[in-house]
């Protein structure tokens, strides 16, 4: 039997695109161990005692930022946090200058969220630190996809063979692309569903099914991952009104109960209750939204731990 590889194939985590299926499995196996740690009375291990991590966020975040911070604390890393709005970026400092100044303070790893697609890739080529992409514009959000797939695996035992419908604003979503790549690497079938204006033309080339009818998508899938309409990234109108969008693509309890099988409902957050999902669905037993958030800490611990191990390779 072939020996299992126990190191990641990549120095940075810039996107799911760069991960092998074995990398993803290794992250999940490591996250299983850390999930056990998180359920103990003392939720802390000394694994990253010698590592300093800077969290630099050029865009708002609740889940990702807090989850990375908690993951770092649980691993005993030293951390510094940087919010662009209160930094010298507002005085015209460049991204490279900002990060190099942070690195001069002996930082090993940078976790970055940035509004521009490819910002993490750019940074990885210009600064001497490991980069973790915490979301770059409408490009990738790799740790979100990992925690989503991990949550499906936890619920069903395996991701392979599962049918996952990603529903909503695919065009502006970094979660959609990372989820598609991650789920396909794990052997799932993926469908995207939404109005044609919110589905990018290239998406078919990724080998996903495309559906514009919500009920058909729900009848097909085992898992519905509902995405938020990203109004902050929309400079033109893609549908007549939020009310009409909600009537056509909002998931409510009546639709969920009309299906002849029980599906699970996911959402990366933040939720817009009453737009893409109603409260009675978001808070139902079919929803695993808070399990996703819980799993995010274990997944991010696994990613940071495995990347830090790369330093000694
Ligand atoms: N899912 C997600 O990225 O949420 P935040 O924007 O709150 O980090």
CSV table of C-alpha atoms and ligand atoms in Angstrom, one decimal:
chain,number,residue,atom,x,y,z
A,1,UNK,CA,0.0,0.0,0.0
A,2,UNK,CA,1.3,3.5,-0.9
A,3,UNK,CA,2.6,5.5,2.1
A,4,UNK,CA,0.4,8.5,3.0
A,5,UNK,CA,2.0,11.9,2.5
A,6,UNK,CA,1.9,14.0,5.6
A,7,UNK,CA,3.0,17.4,4.4
A,8,UNK,CA,1.2,19.9,2.2
A,9,UNK,CA,2.4,20.3,-1.3
A,10,UNK,CA,2.4,24.1,-1.1
A,11,UNK,CA,4.2,26.7,1.0
A,12,UNK,CA,1.3,29.2,1.0
A,13,UNK,CA,-2.5,28.7,0.9
A,14,UNK,CA,-3.5,31.0,-1.9
A,15,UNK,CA,-6.4,29.1,-3.4
A,16,UNK,CA,-7.9,25.6,-3.6
A,17,UNK,CA,-6.6,25.5,-7.2
A,18,UNK,CA,-3.1,24.9,-5.7
A,19,UNK,CA,-4.1,22.0,-3.4
A,20,UNK,CA,-4.0,18.3,-4.3
A,21,UNK,CA,-6.7,16.0,-3.1
A,22,UNK,CA,-4.2,14.5,-0.7
A,23,UNK,CA,-3.6,18.1,0.7
A,24,UNK,CA,-7.3,18.5,1.4
A,25,UNK,CA,-7.6,15.0,3.0
A,26,UNK,CA,-4.5,15.8,5.2
A,27,UNK,CA,-6.1,19.1,6.3
A,28,UNK,CA,-9.3,17.2,7.2
A,29,UNK,CA,-7.4,14.5,9.2
A,30,UNK,CA,-5.5,17.2,11.0
A,31,UNK,CA,-8.7,19.2,11.6
A,32,UNK,CA,-10.3,16.1,13.1
A,33,UNK,CA,-7.5,16.0,15.7
A,34,UNK,CA,-7.9,19.7,16.5
A,35,UNK,CA,-11.7,19.4,16.7
A,36,UNK,CA,-11.0,16.9,19.6
A,37,UNK,CA,-8.7,19.5,21.2
A,38,UNK,CA,-11.4,22.1,20.9
A,39,UNK,CA,-13.9,19.9,22.8
A,40,UNK,CA,-11.5,19.5,25.8
A,41,UNK,CA,-11.8,21.7,28.9
A,42,UNK,CA,-8.3,23.2,28.0
A,43,UNK,CA,-8.7,24.0,24.3
A,44,UNK,CA,-5.0,24.9,23.7
A,45,UNK,CA,-1.9,23.2,22.4
A,46,UNK,CA,1.7,24.5,22.2
A,47,UNK,CA,2.2,23.6,18.5
A,48,UNK,CA,2.9,27.1,17.2
A,49,UNK,CA,4.6,28.6,20.2
A,50,UNK,CA,7.5,29.8,18.0
A,51,UNK,CA,5.4,31.3,15.2
A,52,UNK,CA,4.2,34.9,14.8
A,53,UNK,CA,1.2,35.6,12.6
A,54,UNK,CA,-0.1,38.9,11.3
A,55,UNK,CA,-3.8,39.1,10.3
A,56,UNK,CA,-4.2,41.9,7.8
A,57,UNK,CA,-7.8,42.7,6.7
A,58,UNK,CA,-8.4,45.2,4.0
A,59,UNK,CA,-12.1,44.2,3.9
A,60,UNK,CA,-14.7,43.7,6.7
A,61,UNK,CA,-15.0,40.3,8.3
A,62,UNK,CA,-16.6,38.7,11.3
A,63,UNK,CA,-16.3,34.9,10.9
A,64,UNK,CA,-13.0,34.6,9.1
A,65,UNK,CA,-11.0,37.1,11.1
A,66,UNK,CA,-12.3,35.8,14.5
A,67,UNK,CA,-11.9,32.2,13.4
A,68,UNK,CA,-8.3,32.7,12.3
A,69,UNK,CA,-7.5,34.7,15.5
A,70,UNK,CA,-9.0,31.9,17.7
A,71,UNK,CA,-7.2,29.2,15.7
A,72,UNK,CA,-3.9,31.0,16.3
A,73,UNK,CA,-4.6,31.5,20.0
A,74,UNK,CA,-5.5,27.8,20.4
A,75,UNK,CA,-2.2,26.9,18.7
A,76,UNK,CA,-0.3,29.3,21.1
A,77,UNK,CA,1.0,31.4,18.2
A,78,UNK,CA,1.8,35.1,18.8
A,79,UNK,CA,-0.5,37.3,16.7
A,80,UNK,CA,-0.9,40.9,15.6
A,81,UNK,CA,-4.0,42.3,14.0
A,82,UNK,CA,-4.2,45.0,11.4
A,83,UNK,CA,-7.3,46.7,10.0
A,84,UNK,CA,-6.6,48.7,6.9
A,85,UNK,CA,-9.2,51.4,7.8
A,86,UNK,CA,-7.2,52.4,11.0
A,87,UNK,CA,-3.7,52.0,9.4
A,88,UNK,CA,-1.2,54.0,7.3
A,89,UNK,CA,-2.7,52.5,4.1
A,90,UNK,CA,-5.2,55.4,4.4
A,91,UNK,CA,-2.1,57.7,4.0
A,92,UNK,CA,-1.1,56.1,0.7
A,93,UNK,CA,1.3,53.3,1.8
A,94,UNK,CA,1.5,50.4,-0.7
A,95,UNK,CA,0.6,46.8,0.1
A,96,UNK,CA,4.2,45.6,-0.2
A,97,UNK,CA,5.5,48.4,1.9
A,98,UNK,CA,2.8,47.8,4.5
A,99,UNK,CA,3.5,44.1,4.7
A,100,UNK,CA,7.3,44.5,4.6
A,101,UNK,CA,7.1,46.8,7.6
A,102,UNK,CA,5.0,44.2,9.4
A,103,UNK,CA,7.6,41.5,8.5
A,104,UNK,CA,10.4,43.7,9.8
A,105,UNK,CA,8.9,43.1,13.2
A,106,UNK,CA,9.8,39.4,12.6
A,107,UNK,CA,6.4,38.0,11.5
A,108,UNK,CA,6.4,34.5,9.9
A,109,UNK,CA,3.0,34.2,8.4
A,110,UNK,CA,0.4,36.7,6.9
A,111,UNK,CA,-3.3,36.0,6.8
A,112,UNK,CA,-4.8,38.5,4.4
A,113,UNK,CA,-8.2,39.5,3.2
A,114,UNK,CA,-8.2,41.9,0.3
A,115,UNK,CA,-10.8,43.3,-2.2
A,116,UNK,CA,-8.6,42.6,-5.2
A,117,UNK,CA,-8.5,39.2,-6.9
A,118,UNK,CA,-4.9,37.8,-6.8
A,119,UNK,CA,-3.7,40.1,-4.0
A,120,UNK,CA,-2.4,37.1,-2.0
A,121,UNK,CA,-0.6,35.6,-5.1
A,122,UNK,CA,1.0,39.0,-5.7
A,123,UNK,CA,2.1,39.3,-2.1
A,124,UNK,CA,3.6,35.8,-2.0
A,125,UNK,CA,5.9,36.8,-4.9
A,126,UNK,CA,7.2,39.9,-3.2
A,127,UNK,CA,7.5,39.3,0.5
A,128,UNK,CA,9.4,36.7,2.5
A,129,UNK,CA,6.6,35.1,4.5
A,130,UNK,CA,4.0,32.4,4.2
A,131,UNK,CA,0.7,33.9,2.9
A,132,UNK,CA,-2.8,32.6,3.7
A,133,UNK,CA,-5.6,33.9,1.6
A,134,UNK,CA,-8.6,34.8,3.7
A,135,UNK,CA,-10.6,36.0,0.7
A,136,UNK,CA,-9.4,37.9,-2.3
A,137,UNK,CA,-12.2,39.9,-4.0
A,138,UNK,CA,-14.4,37.6,-6.1
A,139,UNK,CA,-11.6,35.1,-6.7
A,140,UNK,CA,-11.0,32.5,-3.9
A,141,UNK,CA,-11.8,31.9,-0.2
A,142,UNK,CA,-9.9,28.6,0.4
A,143,UNK,CA,-10.5,28.1,4.1
A,144,UNK,CA,-14.2,28.7,3.6
A,145,UNK,CA,-14.4,26.0,1.0
A,146,UNK,CA,-12.3,23.6,3.2
A,147,UNK,CA,-14.6,24.2,6.2
A,148,UNK,CA,-17.7,23.8,4.0
A,149,UNK,CA,-16.5,20.4,2.6
A,150,UNK,CA,-15.4,19.3,6.1
A,151,UNK,CA,-18.9,20.1,7.3
A,152,UNK,CA,-20.5,18.0,4.5
A,153,UNK,CA,-18.0,15.1,5.3
A,154,UNK,CA,-19.0,15.4,9.0
A,155,UNK,CA,-22.7,15.2,8.2
A,156,UNK,CA,-22.6,12.5,5.5
A,157,UNK,CA,-19.3,10.6,6.3
A,158,UNK,CA,-17.9,11.4,2.8
A,159,UNK,CA,-18.0,14.1,0.2
A,160,UNK,CA,-17.5,11.8,-2.7
A,161,UNK,CA,-20.7,11.2,-4.7
A,162,UNK,CA,-22.6,14.0,-3.0
A,163,UNK,CA,-24.6,16.5,-5.0
A,164,UNK,CA,-24.1,20.1,-4.0
A,165,UNK,CA,-26.1,23.0,-5.4
A,166,UNK,CA,-24.5,26.4,-4.9
A,167,UNK,CA,-27.4,28.9,-5.1
A,168,UNK,CA,-27.3,32.7,-5.5
A,169,UNK,CA,-24.8,35.3,-6.5
A,170,UNK,CA,-22.2,33.1,-8.2
A,171,UNK,CA,-20.7,36.0,-10.2
A,172,UNK,CA,-19.4,38.0,-7.3
A,173,UNK,CA,-18.6,35.0,-5.0
A,174,UNK,CA,-15.2,33.8,-4.0
A,175,UNK,CA,-16.9,31.1,-2.0
A,176,UNK,CA,-18.5,29.7,-5.1
A,177,UNK,CA,-15.2,29.2,-7.0
A,178,UNK,CA,-13.3,27.7,-4.1
A,179,UNK,CA,-16.2,25.4,-3.2
A,180,UNK,CA,-16.5,24.2,-6.8
A,181,UNK,CA,-12.8,23.4,-7.0
A,182,UNK,CA,-12.7,21.8,-3.5
A,183,UNK,CA,-15.8,19.7,-3.9
A,184,UNK,CA,-14.8,18.4,-7.4
A,185,UNK,CA,-11.3,17.4,-6.0
A,186,UNK,CA,-13.2,15.4,-3.4
A,187,UNK,CA,-15.5,13.7,-5.9
A,188,UNK,CA,-18.7,15.6,-5.4
A,189,UNK,CA,-21.0,16.7,-8.2
A,190,UNK,CA,-21.6,20.5,-8.3
A,191,UNK,CA,-24.5,22.6,-9.7
A,192,UNK,CA,-24.7,26.4,-9.7
A,193,UNK,CA,-28.2,28.0,-9.6
A,194,UNK,CA,-29.3,31.6,-9.9
A,195,UNK,CA,-30.5,34.1,-12.5
A,196,UNK,CA,-28.4,34.1,-15.7
A,197,UNK,CA,-27.1,37.6,-14.9
A,198,UNK,CA,-25.4,36.3,-11.7
A,199,UNK,CA,-23.8,33.2,-13.3
A,200,UNK,CA,-20.5,33.9,-15.0
A,201,UNK,CA,-20.1,32.7,-18.6
A,202,UNK,CA,-16.9,30.7,-17.9
A,203,UNK,CA,-18.6,28.6,-15.2
A,204,UNK,CA,-19.6,25.8,-17.6
A,205,UNK,CA,-15.9,25.2,-18.4
A,206,UNK,CA,-15.4,24.1,-14.8
A,207,UNK,CA,-17.6,21.1,-15.4
A,208,UNK,CA,-20.5,22.2,-13.2
A,209,UNK,CA,-24.2,21.8,-14.0
A,210,UNK,CA,-26.1,25.1,-14.5
A,211,UNK,CA,-29.7,25.5,-13.4
A,212,UNK,CA,-31.9,28.6,-13.3
A,213,UNK,CA,-34.9,27.0,-11.5
A,214,UNK,CA,-34.5,26.9,-7.7
A,215,UNK,CA,-37.0,24.0,-7.3
A,216,UNK,CA,-35.2,21.8,-9.8
A,217,UNK,CA,-31.8,22.5,-8.2
A,218,UNK,CA,-33.2,21.6,-4.7
A,219,UNK,CA,-34.8,18.4,-6.0
A,220,UNK,CA,-31.4,17.4,-7.5
A,221,UNK,CA,-29.1,18.1,-4.6
A,222,UNK,CA,-28.2,16.6,-1.2
A,223,UNK,CA,-26.8,19.9,0.0
A,224,UNK,CA,-27.9,23.5,-0.8
A,225,UNK,CA,-25.3,26.1,-0.2
A,226,UNK,CA,-27.1,29.5,-0.2
A,227,UNK,CA,-25.1,32.5,-1.1
A,228,UNK,CA,-25.7,36.1,-0.2
A,229,UNK,CA,-26.3,38.8,-2.9
A,230,UNK,CA,-23.1,40.8,-2.7
A,231,UNK,CA,-24.5,44.3,-3.2
A,232,UNK,CA,-21.2,45.9,-2.3
A,233,UNK,CA,-19.6,44.3,-5.4
A,234,UNK,CA,-22.4,45.2,-7.8
A,235,UNK,CA,-22.2,48.5,-9.6
A,236,UNK,CA,-25.1,47.8,-12.0
A,237,UNK,CA,-28.5,46.1,-11.4
A,238,UNK,CA,-28.5,42.3,-12.1
A,239,UNK,CA,-32.2,41.8,-11.1
A,240,UNK,CA,-35.2,44.1,-10.8
A,241,UNK,CA,-35.4,44.2,-7.0
A,242,UNK,CA,-34.4,42.2,-3.9
A,243,UNK,CA,-38.1,41.3,-3.3
A,244,UNK,CA,-38.3,39.7,-6.8
A,245,UNK,CA,-34.9,37.9,-6.3
A,246,UNK,CA,-36.2,36.6,-3.0
A,247,UNK,CA,-39.4,35.3,-4.6
A,248,UNK,CA,-37.5,33.5,-7.3
A,249,UNK,CA,-34.4,32.3,-5.5
A,250,UNK,CA,-35.0,32.7,-1.7
A,251,UNK,CA,-35.2,29.4,0.2
A,252,UNK,CA,-38.1,29.2,2.6
A,253,UNK,CA,-39.6,26.4,4.7
A,254,UNK,CA,-42.5,25.8,2.4
A,255,UNK,CA,-40.2,25.0,-0.5
A,256,UNK,CA,-37.9,22.9,1.8
A,257,UNK,CA,-40.9,20.9,3.1
A,258,UNK,CA,-42.2,20.3,-0.5
A,259,UNK,CA,-39.1,18.3,-1.4
A,260,UNK,CA,-39.4,14.5,-1.3
A,261,UNK,CA,-36.1,14.1,0.6
A,262,UNK,CA,-34.3,15.9,3.4
A,263,UNK,CA,-31.4,18.0,2.2
A,264,UNK,CA,-28.9,19.9,4.3
A,265,UNK,CA,-28.7,23.7,4.1
A,266,UNK,CA,-25.5,25.7,4.3
A,267,UNK,CA,-24.6,29.3,4.1
A,268,UNK,CA,-21.1,30.9,4.5
A,269,UNK,CA,-22.5,34.0,6.2
A,270,UNK,CA,-23.2,36.7,6.7
A,271,UNK,CA,-26.9,35.8,6.1
A,272,UNK,CA,-29.4,38.3,4.8
A,273,UNK,CA,-32.5,36.9,6.4
A,274,UNK,CA,-35.5,37.2,4.2
A,275,UNK,CA,-33.5,37.6,1.0
A,276,UNK,CA,-31.7,34.3,0.1
A,277,UNK,CA,-32.9,32.4,3.1
A,278,UNK,CA,-35.8,32.8,5.6
A,279,UNK,CA,-35.2,32.6,9.4
A,280,UNK,CA,-37.3,29.4,9.7
A,281,UNK,CA,-34.8,27.7,7.3
A,282,UNK,CA,-31.6,29.3,8.7
A,283,UNK,CA,-32.6,28.2,12.2
A,284,UNK,CA,-34.0,24.8,11.2
A,285,UNK,CA,-32.5,21.4,12.1
A,286,UNK,CA,-31.6,21.0,8.4
A,287,UNK,CA,-29.4,24.0,8.6
A,288,UNK,CA,-25.7,23.4,9.5
A,289,UNK,CA,-24.7,27.0,9.3
A,290,UNK,CA,-23.3,27.2,12.9
A,291,UNK,CA,-21.6,23.8,12.5
A,292,UNK,CA,-19.7,25.5,9.6
A,293,UNK,CA,-18.6,28.3,11.8
A,294,UNK,CA,-17.5,25.9,14.6
A,295,UNK,CA,-15.6,23.7,12.1
A,296,UNK,CA,-13.9,26.9,10.7
A,297,UNK,CA,-11.6,27.1,13.8
A,298,UNK,CA,-10.4,23.5,13.5
A,299,UNK,CA,-9.9,23.8,9.8
A,300,UNK,CA,-7.9,27.0,10.2
A,301,UNK,CA,-5.8,25.4,13.0
A,302,UNK,CA,-5.0,22.6,10.6
A,303,UNK,CA,-4.0,24.9,7.8
A,304,UNK,CA,-1.8,27.1,10.0
A,305,UNK,CA,-0.2,24.0,11.7
A,306,UNK,CA,0.5,22.3,8.4
A,307,UNK,CA,1.9,25.4,6.7
A,308,UNK,CA,4.1,26.1,9.8
A,309,UNK,CA,5.5,22.6,9.4
A,310,UNK,CA,6.6,23.5,5.9
A,311,UNK,CA,9.2,25.9,7.4
A,312,UNK,CA,11.2,23.0,8.8
A,313,UNK,CA,11.1,21.0,5.5
B,1,LIG,N1,-17.9,33.6,5.5
B,1,LIG,C1,-17.1,34.7,5.6
B,1,LIG,O1,-16.1,34.9,4.9
B,1,LIG,O2,-17.6,35.6,6.5
B,1,LIG,P1,-16.9,37.0,7.0
B,1,LIG,O3,-16.9,37.9,5.8
B,1,LIG,O4,-17.7,37.5,8.1
B,1,LIG,O5,-15.5,36.6,7.3
